[in-house]
Tab-separated table of N, CA and C in Angstrom:
chain	number	residue	atom	x	y	z
A	1	MET	N	-43.370	-13.792	-36.587
A	1	MET	CA	-42.632	-12.675	-37.114
A	1	MET	C	-42.234	-11.691	-35.996
A	2	GLU	N	-43.135	-11.535	-35.058
A	2	GLU	CA	-42.885	-10.624	-33.963
A	2	GLU	C	-41.709	-11.102	-33.103
A	3	ILE	N	-41.556	-12.422	-32.928
A	3	ILE	CA	-40.464	-12.993	-32.133
A	3	ILE	C	-39.130	-12.716	-32.817
A	4	ILE	N	-39.096	-12.819	-34.133
A	4	ILE	CA	-37.864	-12.576	-34.871
A	4	ILE	C	-37.421	-11.122	-34.695
A	5	ILE	N	-38.380	-10.186	-34.716
A	5	ILE	CA	-38.050	-8.773	-34.527
A	5	ILE	C	-37.472	-8.550	-33.128
A	6	TRP	N	-38.069	-9.181	-32.106
A	6	TRP	CA	-37.561	-9.068	-30.735
A	6	TRP	C	-36.137	-9.632	-30.614
A	7	VAL	N	-35.897	-10.778	-31.207
A	7	VAL	CA	-34.571	-11.396	-31.151
A	7	VAL	C	-33.547	-10.515	-31.849
A	8	LEU	N	-33.882	-10.008	-33.040
A	8	LEU	CA	-32.956	-9.131	-33.763
A	8	LEU	C	-32.678	-7.845	-32.974
A	9	SER	N	-33.698	-7.282	-32.355
A	9	SER	CA	-33.481	-6.049	-31.589
A	9	SER	C	-32.608	-6.318	-30.361
A	10	ILE	N	-32.776	-7.473	-29.726
A	10	ILE	CA	-31.923	-7.829	-28.582
A	10	ILE	C	-30.481	-8.019	-29.046
A	11	VAL	N	-30.268	-8.662	-30.182
A	11	VAL	CA	-28.928	-8.869	-30.715
A	11	VAL	C	-28.284	-7.529	-31.048
A	12	ILE	N	-29.015	-6.625	-31.691
A	12	ILE	CA	-28.465	-5.325	-32.077
A	12	ILE	C	-28.098	-4.511	-30.834
A	13	VAL	N	-28.967	-4.515	-29.830
A	13	VAL	CA	-28.696	-3.761	-28.608
A	13	VAL	C	-27.482	-4.349	-27.882
A	14	SER	N	-27.372	-5.679	-27.797
A	14	SER	CA	-26.241	-6.287	-27.093
A	14	SER	C	-24.926	-6.018	-27.828
A	15	VAL	N	-24.938	-6.028	-29.163
A	15	VAL	CA	-23.730	-5.719	-29.926
A	15	VAL	C	-23.343	-4.257	-29.701
A	16	PHE	N	-24.329	-3.377	-29.695
A	16	PHE	CA	-24.055	-1.966	-29.457
A	16	PHE	C	-23.472	-1.758	-28.060
A	17	LEU	N	-24.050	-2.374	-27.046
A	17	LEU	CA	-23.531	-2.245	-25.684
A	17	LEU	C	-22.120	-2.826	-25.571
A	18	GLY	N	-21.853	-3.932	-26.260
A	18	GLY	CA	-20.520	-4.525	-26.258
A	18	GLY	C	-19.489	-3.587	-26.861
A	19	MET	N	-19.878	-2.924	-27.977
A	19	MET	CA	-18.946	-1.980	-28.601
A	19	MET	C	-18.705	-0.784	-27.698
A	20	VAL	N	-19.722	-0.291	-27.053
A	20	VAL	CA	-19.561	0.848	-26.143
A	20	VAL	C	-18.626	0.454	-24.998
A	21	PHE	N	-18.822	-0.740	-24.472
A	21	PHE	CA	-17.965	-1.217	-23.378
A	21	PHE	C	-16.511	-1.306	-23.829
A	22	GLN	N	-16.265	-1.824	-25.048
A	22	GLN	CA	-14.904	-1.939	-25.557
A	22	GLN	C	-14.264	-0.567	-25.752
A	23	VAL	N	-15.016	0.391	-26.225
A	23	VAL	CA	-14.491	1.744	-26.423
A	23	VAL	C	-14.132	2.362	-25.082
A	24	LEU	N	-15.018	2.225	-24.109
A	24	LEU	CA	-14.741	2.772	-22.784
A	24	LEU	C	-13.534	2.108	-22.147
A	25	ARG	N	-13.412	0.806	-22.305
A	25	ARG	CA	-12.267	0.088	-21.751
A	25	ARG	C	-10.965	0.542	-22.413
A	26	GLY	N	-10.989	0.744	-23.713
A	26	GLY	CA	-9.806	1.217	-24.425
A	26	GLY	C	-9.409	2.610	-23.979
A	27	MET	N	-10.407	3.470	-23.762
A	27	MET	CA	-10.106	4.818	-23.288
A	27	MET	C	-9.478	4.759	-21.889
A	28	TYR	N	-10.017	3.935	-21.032
A	28	TYR	CA	-9.493	3.811	-19.666
A	28	TYR	C	-8.067	3.254	-19.673
A	29	ASP	N	-7.829	2.195	-20.486
A	29	ASP	CA	-6.484	1.624	-20.574
A	29	ASP	C	-5.487	2.634	-21.113
A	30	GLY	N	-5.884	3.401	-22.126
A	30	GLY	CA	-4.997	4.426	-22.668
A	30	GLY	C	-4.692	5.497	-21.635
A	31	TYR	N	-5.694	5.903	-20.865
A	31	TYR	CA	-5.478	6.903	-19.826
A	31	TYR	C	-4.530	6.364	-18.763
A	32	MET	N	-4.701	5.110	-18.375
A	32	MET	CA	-3.841	4.523	-17.344
A	32	MET	C	-2.403	4.381	-17.845
A	33	ASP	N	-2.227	4.056	-19.134
A	33	ASP	CA	-0.871	3.969	-19.686
A	33	ASP	C	-0.181	5.327	-19.642
A	34	LYS	N	-0.898	6.375	-20.045
A	34	LYS	CA	-0.315	7.713	-20.008
A	34	LYS	C	-0.012	8.129	-18.577
A	35	TRP	N	-0.928	7.822	-17.651
A	35	TRP	CA	-0.738	8.179	-16.250
A	35	TRP	C	0.482	7.463	-15.686
A	36	GLU	N	0.659	6.195	-16.058
A	36	GLU	CA	1.810	5.431	-15.579
A	36	GLU	C	3.109	6.028	-16.115
A	37	GLU	N	3.122	6.391	-17.404
A	37	GLU	CA	4.332	6.960	-17.995
A	37	GLU	C	4.684	8.310	-17.377
A	38	LYS	N	3.688	9.145	-17.178
A	38	LYS	CA	3.960	10.502	-16.727
A	38	LYS	C	4.124	10.594	-15.206
A	39	TYR	N	3.363	9.853	-14.468
A	39	TYR	CA	3.330	10.049	-13.019
A	39	TYR	C	4.069	8.969	-12.247
A	40	LEU	N	3.709	7.717	-12.490
A	40	LEU	CA	4.257	6.631	-11.677
A	40	LEU	C	5.760	6.480	-11.845
A	41	VAL	N	6.245	6.503	-13.060
A	41	VAL	CA	7.670	6.309	-13.301
A	41	VAL	C	8.473	7.422	-12.644
A	42	ASN	N	8.004	8.654	-12.736
A	42	ASN	CA	8.707	9.769	-12.120
A	42	ASN	C	8.681	9.673	-10.603
A	43	LYS	N	7.549	9.315	-10.031
A	43	LYS	CA	7.461	9.196	-8.582
A	43	LYS	C	8.350	8.064	-8.079
A	44	LYS	N	8.414	6.983	-8.821
A	44	LYS	CA	9.264	5.863	-8.419
A	44	LYS	C	10.732	6.283	-8.446
A	45	ALA	N	11.126	7.021	-9.441
A	45	ALA	CA	12.505	7.486	-9.523
A	45	ALA	C	12.811	8.453	-8.382
A	46	GLU	N	11.872	9.333	-8.054
A	46	GLU	CA	12.072	10.258	-6.934
A	46	GLU	C	12.192	9.474	-5.620
A	47	TYR	N	11.369	8.463	-5.487
A	47	TYR	CA	11.375	7.649	-4.269
A	47	TYR	C	12.698	6.915	-4.107
A	48	LEU	N	13.209	6.363	-5.197
A	48	LEU	CA	14.455	5.608	-5.123
A	48	LEU	C	15.663	6.513	-4.916
A	49	GLU	N	15.584	7.767	-5.352
A	49	GLU	CA	16.691	8.689	-5.176
A	49	GLU	C	16.714	9.314	-3.780
A	50	ASP	N	15.636	9.163	-3.033
A	50	ASP	CA	15.540	9.764	-1.702
A	50	ASP	C	16.557	9.114	-0.773
A	51	GLU	N	17.325	9.922	-0.060
A	51	GLU	CA	18.382	9.395	0.801
A	51	GLU	C	17.854	8.932	2.151
A	52	ASN	N	16.636	9.282	2.509
A	52	ASN	CA	16.089	8.922	3.811
A	52	ASN	C	15.509	7.513	3.840
A	53	ILE	N	15.527	6.830	2.737
A	53	ILE	CA	14.964	5.487	2.682
A	53	ILE	C	16.019	4.488	3.156
A	54	LEU	N	15.615	3.615	4.065
A	54	LEU	CA	16.526	2.611	4.612
A	54	LEU	C	16.368	1.308	3.860
A	55	SER	N	17.475	0.638	3.645
A	55	SER	CA	17.375	-0.705	3.094
A	55	SER	C	17.199	-1.678	4.246
A	56	VAL	N	17.077	-2.932	3.957
A	56	VAL	CA	16.785	-3.938	4.966
A	56	VAL	C	17.879	-4.024	6.023
A	57	ASN	N	19.128	-3.952	5.639
A	57	ASN	CA	20.233	-4.149	6.570
A	57	ASN	C	20.792	-2.861	7.165
A	58	ASP	N	20.237	-1.706	6.786
A	58	ASP	CA	20.720	-0.445	7.346
A	58	ASP	C	20.294	-0.318	8.803
A	59	PRO	N	21.154	0.255	9.650
A	59	PRO	CA	20.750	0.477	11.039
A	59	PRO	C	19.718	1.592	11.116
A	60	LEU	N	18.866	1.532	12.124
A	60	LEU	CA	17.869	2.570	12.314
A	60	LEU	C	18.550	3.865	12.732
A	61	PRO	N	17.929	4.992	12.465
A	61	PRO	CA	18.532	6.261	12.877
A	61	PRO	C	18.733	6.281	14.399
A	62	GLY	N	19.911	6.699	14.823
A	62	GLY	CA	20.221	6.740	16.240
A	62	GLY	C	20.887	5.482	16.746
A	63	GLU	N	20.877	4.431	15.971
A	63	GLU	CA	21.539	3.186	16.377
A	63	GLU	C	23.020	3.273	16.047
A	64	ASP	N	23.813	2.603	16.844
A	64	ASP	CA	25.239	2.545	16.539
A	64	ASP	C	25.468	1.609	15.368
A	65	ASP	N	26.447	1.932	14.582
A	65	ASP	CA	26.777	1.074	13.451
A	65	ASP	C	27.557	-0.153	13.888
A	66	VAL	N	28.026	-0.160	15.129
A	66	VAL	CA	28.821	-1.280	15.625
A	66	VAL	C	27.877	-2.331	16.206
A	67	TYR	N	28.071	-3.560	15.787
A	67	TYR	CA	27.259	-4.673	16.279
A	67	TYR	C	27.952	-5.289	17.485
A	68	ASP	N	27.258	-5.325	18.609
A	68	ASP	CA	27.815	-5.924	19.816
A	68	ASP	C	27.411	-7.389	19.868
A	69	ASP	N	28.390	-8.269	19.947
A	69	ASP	CA	28.130	-9.696	20.043
A	69	ASP	C	27.684	-10.021	21.472
A	70	PRO	N	26.485	-10.605	21.656
A	70	PRO	CA	26.014	-10.881	23.017
A	70	PRO	C	26.880	-11.908	23.737
A	71	PHE	N	27.626	-12.726	23.017
A	71	PHE	CA	28.449	-13.744	23.660
A	71	PHE	C	29.787	-13.181	24.157
A	72	ASP	N	30.036	-11.907	23.889
A	72	ASP	CA	31.215	-11.257	24.453
A	72	ASP	C	30.920	-10.655	25.827
A	73	ASP	N	29.672	-10.637	26.223
A	73	ASP	CA	29.279	-10.076	27.510
A	73	ASP	C	29.642	-11.057	28.628
A	74	PRO	N	30.364	-10.637	29.662
A	74	PRO	CA	30.755	-11.569	30.732
A	74	PRO	C	29.563	-12.115	31.509
A	75	ASP	N	28.491	-11.345	31.639
A	75	ASP	CA	27.309	-11.844	32.345
A	75	ASP	C	26.654	-12.987	31.573
A	76	VAL	N	26.583	-12.849	30.259
A	76	VAL	CA	26.001	-13.906	29.434
A	76	VAL	C	26.869	-15.161	29.503
A	77	LEU	N	28.160	-14.998	29.407
A	77	LEU	CA	29.059	-16.154	29.483
A	77	LEU	C	28.957	-16.844	30.837
A	78	ASP	N	28.849	-16.060	31.909
A	78	ASP	CA	28.693	-16.632	33.241
A	78	ASP	C	27.393	-17.419	33.342
A	79	PHE	N	26.314	-16.857	32.814
A	79	PHE	CA	25.026	-17.556	32.830
A	79	PHE	C	25.096	-18.860	32.053
A	80	LEU	N	25.695	-18.830	30.868
A	80	LEU	CA	25.766	-20.037	30.043
A	80	LEU	C	26.631	-21.120	30.691
A	81	GLU	N	27.664	-20.721	31.411
A	81	GLU	CA	28.504	-21.709	32.097
A	81	GLU	C	27.760	-22.357	33.249
A	82	ARG	N	26.917	-21.599	33.931
A	82	ARG	CA	26.208	-22.119	35.105
A	82	ARG	C	24.864	-22.747	34.775
A	83	ALA	N	24.435	-22.706	33.543
A	83	ALA	CA	23.089	-23.162	33.193
A	83	ALA	C	22.878	-24.638	33.499
A	84	ASP	N	23.867	-25.470	33.294
A	84	ASP	CA	23.699	-26.907	33.496
A	84	ASP	C	24.242	-27.393	34.834
A	85	GLU	N	24.688	-26.483	35.678
A	85	GLU	CA	25.198	-26.892	36.988
A	85	GLU	C	24.051	-27.255	37.919
A	86	GLN	N	24.353	-28.113	38.881
A	86	GLN	CA	23.356	-28.499	39.869
A	86	GLN	C	23.154	-27.334	40.828
A	87	GLY	N	21.956	-27.221	41.392
A	87	GLY	CA	21.638	-26.161	42.335
A	87	GLY	C	22.306	-26.393	43.680
A	88	PRO	N	21.999	-25.568	44.704
A	88	PRO	CA	22.640	-25.671	46.003
A	88	PRO	C	22.107	-26.839	46.841
A	89	TRP	N	21.146	-27.588	46.347
A	89	TRP	CA	20.562	-28.702	47.081
A	89	TRP	C	21.287	-30.001	46.769
A	90	ASP	N	20.956	-31.054	47.530
A	90	ASP	CA	21.566	-32.359	47.313
A	90	ASP	C	21.180	-32.907	45.951
A	91	GLU	N	22.007	-33.811	45.457
A	91	GLU	CA	21.766	-34.383	44.134
A	91	GLU	C	20.486	-35.207	44.091
A	92	GLN	N	20.124	-35.811	45.218
A	92	GLN	CA	18.909	-36.640	45.227
A	92	GLN	C	17.649	-35.799	45.027
A	93	TYR	N	17.728	-34.497	45.343
A	93	TYR	CA	16.571	-33.621	45.175
A	93	TYR	C	16.619	-32.842	43.862
A	94	ASP	N	17.645	-33.062	43.110
A	94	ASP	CA	17.764	-32.364	41.836
A	94	ASP	C	16.856	-33.053	40.820
A	95	LYS	N	15.726	-32.433	40.505
A	95	LYS	CA	14.725	-33.048	39.625
A	95	LYS	C	15.003	-32.757	38.146
A	96	SER	N	15.967	-31.910	37.881
A	96	SER	CA	16.242	-31.554	36.501
A	96	SER	C	17.088	-32.639	35.843
A	97	TYR	N	16.570	-33.226	34.790
A	97	TYR	CA	17.299	-34.238	34.023
A	97	TYR	C	17.084	-33.890	32.557
A	98	THR	N	18.177	-33.637	31.864
A	98	THR	CA	18.040	-33.238	30.468
A	98	THR	C	18.731	-34.229	29.552
A	99	VAL	N	18.139	-34.403	28.398
A	99	VAL	CA	18.731	-35.202	27.333
A	99	VAL	C	18.724	-34.316	26.098
A	100	GLY	N	19.898	-33.997	25.617
A	100	GLY	CA	20.018	-33.125	24.448
A	100	GLY	C	19.491	-31.727	24.714
A	101	GLY	N	19.555	-31.276	25.961
A	101	GLY	CA	19.100	-29.940	26.303
A	101	GLY	C	17.625	-29.850	26.623
A	102	LEU	N	16.887	-30.952	26.457
A	102	LEU	CA	15.463	-30.960	26.758
A	102	LEU	C	15.229	-31.757	28.037
A	103	SER	N	14.250	-31.341	28.808
A	103	SER	CA	13.977	-32.068	30.041
A	103	SER	C	13.436	-33.456	29.698
A	104	ALA	N	13.818	-34.436	30.512
A	104	ALA	CA	13.427	-35.811	30.254
A	104	ALA	C	13.028	-36.483	31.570
A	105	ASP	N	12.358	-37.602	31.467
A	105	ASP	CA	11.909	-38.373	32.616
A	105	ASP	C	13.001	-39.379	32.943
A	106	LYS	N	13.734	-39.133	34.041
A	106	LYS	CA	14.924	-39.923	34.354
A	106	LYS	C	14.594	-41.374	34.674
A	107	ASP	N	13.555	-41.610	35.467
A	107	ASP	CA	13.243	-42.988	35.878
A	107	ASP	C	12.171	-43.623	34.991
A	108	LYS	N	11.820	-43.005	33.898
A	108	LYS	CA	10.887	-43.539	32.895
A	108	LYS	C	9.511	-43.832	33.477
A	109	SER	N	9.114	-43.098	34.511
A	109	SER	CA	7.799	-43.329	35.117
A	109	SER	C	6.675	-42.918	34.168
A	110	PHE	N	6.921	-41.963	33.300
A	110	PHE	CA	5.869	-41.576	32.365
A	110	PHE	C	5.566	-42.701	31.386
A	111	MET	N	6.586	-43.423	30.950
A	111	MET	CA	6.350	-44.545	30.029
A	111	MET	C	5.584	-45.659	30.733
A	112	GLU	N	5.884	-45.871	32.029
A	112	GLU	CA	5.113	-46.866	32.783
A	112	GLU	C	3.647	-46.447	32.850
A	113	PHE	N	3.408	-45.182	33.120
A	113	PHE	CA	2.040	-44.671	33.150
A	113	PHE	C	1.376	-44.822	31.781
A	114	GLN	N	2.101	-44.518	30.729
A	114	GLN	CA	1.537	-44.620	29.384
A	114	GLN	C	1.200	-46.074	29.048
A	115	ASN	N	2.072	-47.008	29.447
A	115	ASN	CA	1.790	-48.426	29.201
A	115	ASN	C	0.562	-48.881	29.969
A	116	LYS	N	0.398	-48.393	31.214
A	116	LYS	CA	-0.810	-48.717	31.985
A	116	LYS	C	-2.052	-48.217	31.264
A	117	MET	N	-1.972	-47.017	30.759
A	117	MET	CA	-3.128	-46.453	30.054
A	117	MET	C	-3.425	-47.227	28.770
A	118	ASP	N	-2.381	-47.681	28.078
A	118	ASP	CA	-2.589	-48.480	26.870
A	118	ASP	C	-3.274	-49.795	27.199
A	119	GLU	N	-2.844	-50.454	28.290
A	119	GLU	CA	-3.486	-51.709	28.699
A	119	GLU	C	-4.930	-51.474	29.109
A	120	ARG	N	-5.185	-50.368	29.776
A	120	ARG	CA	-6.557	-50.049	30.180
A	120	ARG	C	-7.421	-49.820	28.938
A	121	ASP	N	-6.859	-49.167	27.929
A	121	ASP	CA	-7.596	-48.963	26.680
A	121	ASP	C	-7.915	-50.291	26.001
A	122	LYS	N	-6.974	-51.228	26.048
A	122	LYS	CA	-7.215	-52.542	25.455
A	122	LYS	C	-8.344	-53.264	26.176
A	123	GLN	N	-8.357	-53.145	27.495
A	123	GLN	CA	-9.410	-53.805	28.275
A	123	GLN	C	-10.774	-53.208	27.963
A	124	LEU	N	-10.807	-51.933	27.746
A	124	LEU	CA	-12.063	-51.264	27.438
A	124	LEU	C	-12.373	-51.283	25.936
A	125	ARG	N	-11.512	-51.972	25.179
A	125	ARG	CA	-11.622	-52.067	23.719
A	125	ARG	C	-11.547	-50.699	23.057
A	126	GLY	N	-10.758	-49.831	23.624
A	126	GLY	CA	-10.539	-48.512	23.034
A	126	GLY	C	-9.246	-48.531	22.255
A	127	ASP	N	-9.086	-47.561	21.471
A	127	ASP	CA	-7.862	-47.477	20.687
A	127	ASP	C	-7.026	-46.341	21.248
A	128	SER	N	-5.813	-46.624	21.638
A	128	SER	CA	-4.936	-45.603	22.210
A	128	SER	C	-4.288	-44.800	21.104
A	129	ASP	N	-4.059	-43.528	21.362
A	129	ASP	CA	-3.418	-42.662	20.370
A	129	ASP	C	-1.948	-43.018	20.185
A	130	ASN	N	-1.328	-43.586	21.198
A	130	ASN	CA	0.107	-43.850	21.133
A	130	ASN	C	0.446	-45.278	20.736
A	131	ASN	N	-0.540	-46.058	20.375
A	131	ASN	CA	-0.293	-47.443	19.953
A	131	ASN	C	-0.236	-47.482	18.433
A	132	ASP	N	0.928	-47.342	17.890
A	132	ASP	CA	1.065	-47.415	16.435
A	132	ASP	C	1.217	-48.863	15.970
A	133	ASP	N	1.823	-49.701	16.816
A	133	ASP	CA	2.091	-51.072	16.394
A	133	ASP	C	0.869	-51.978	16.558
A	134	GLU	N	-0.108	-51.581	17.315
A	134	GLU	CA	-1.293	-52.426	17.509
A	134	GLU	C	-2.476	-51.773	16.838
A	135	LYS	N	-2.674	-52.113	15.582
A	135	LYS	CA	-3.793	-51.544	14.819
A	135	LYS	C	-4.820	-52.632	14.598
A	136	GLU	N	-6.094	-52.249	14.765
A	136	GLU	CA	-7.158	-53.223	14.536
A	136	GLU	C	-7.319	-53.434	13.037
A	137	GLU	N	-7.582	-54.643	12.666
A	137	GLU	CA	-7.733	-54.954	11.249
A	137	GLU	C	-9.159	-55.306	10.932
């Protein structure tokens, strides 16, 4: 009988605490709704009406509204024209070789080195990172 009284008292207390929590939550939500209506909406409207606010594409204060195209500058055009020209040295000493604007290995010595390393890995029974076609089964 004593256990039943304890269980009932725990149930009554938990229901009471649940109701108190719901009342407090409702009061807080109601207060926040009123605060949003009275304060937030007005502040947002004041903020949006402010003329000092810049949008994403507006120039910064003190900046010219005119956009200068960098490709109209004669120095830039001169640099771009000379970028791919050979230097003042002989062609045999010109180490710059580009393919599609990226530097490349003209005599393919890196691939020879990579193939040597792949063969060495095979001899040592290692697996090379660059061997996609030779997978162990």
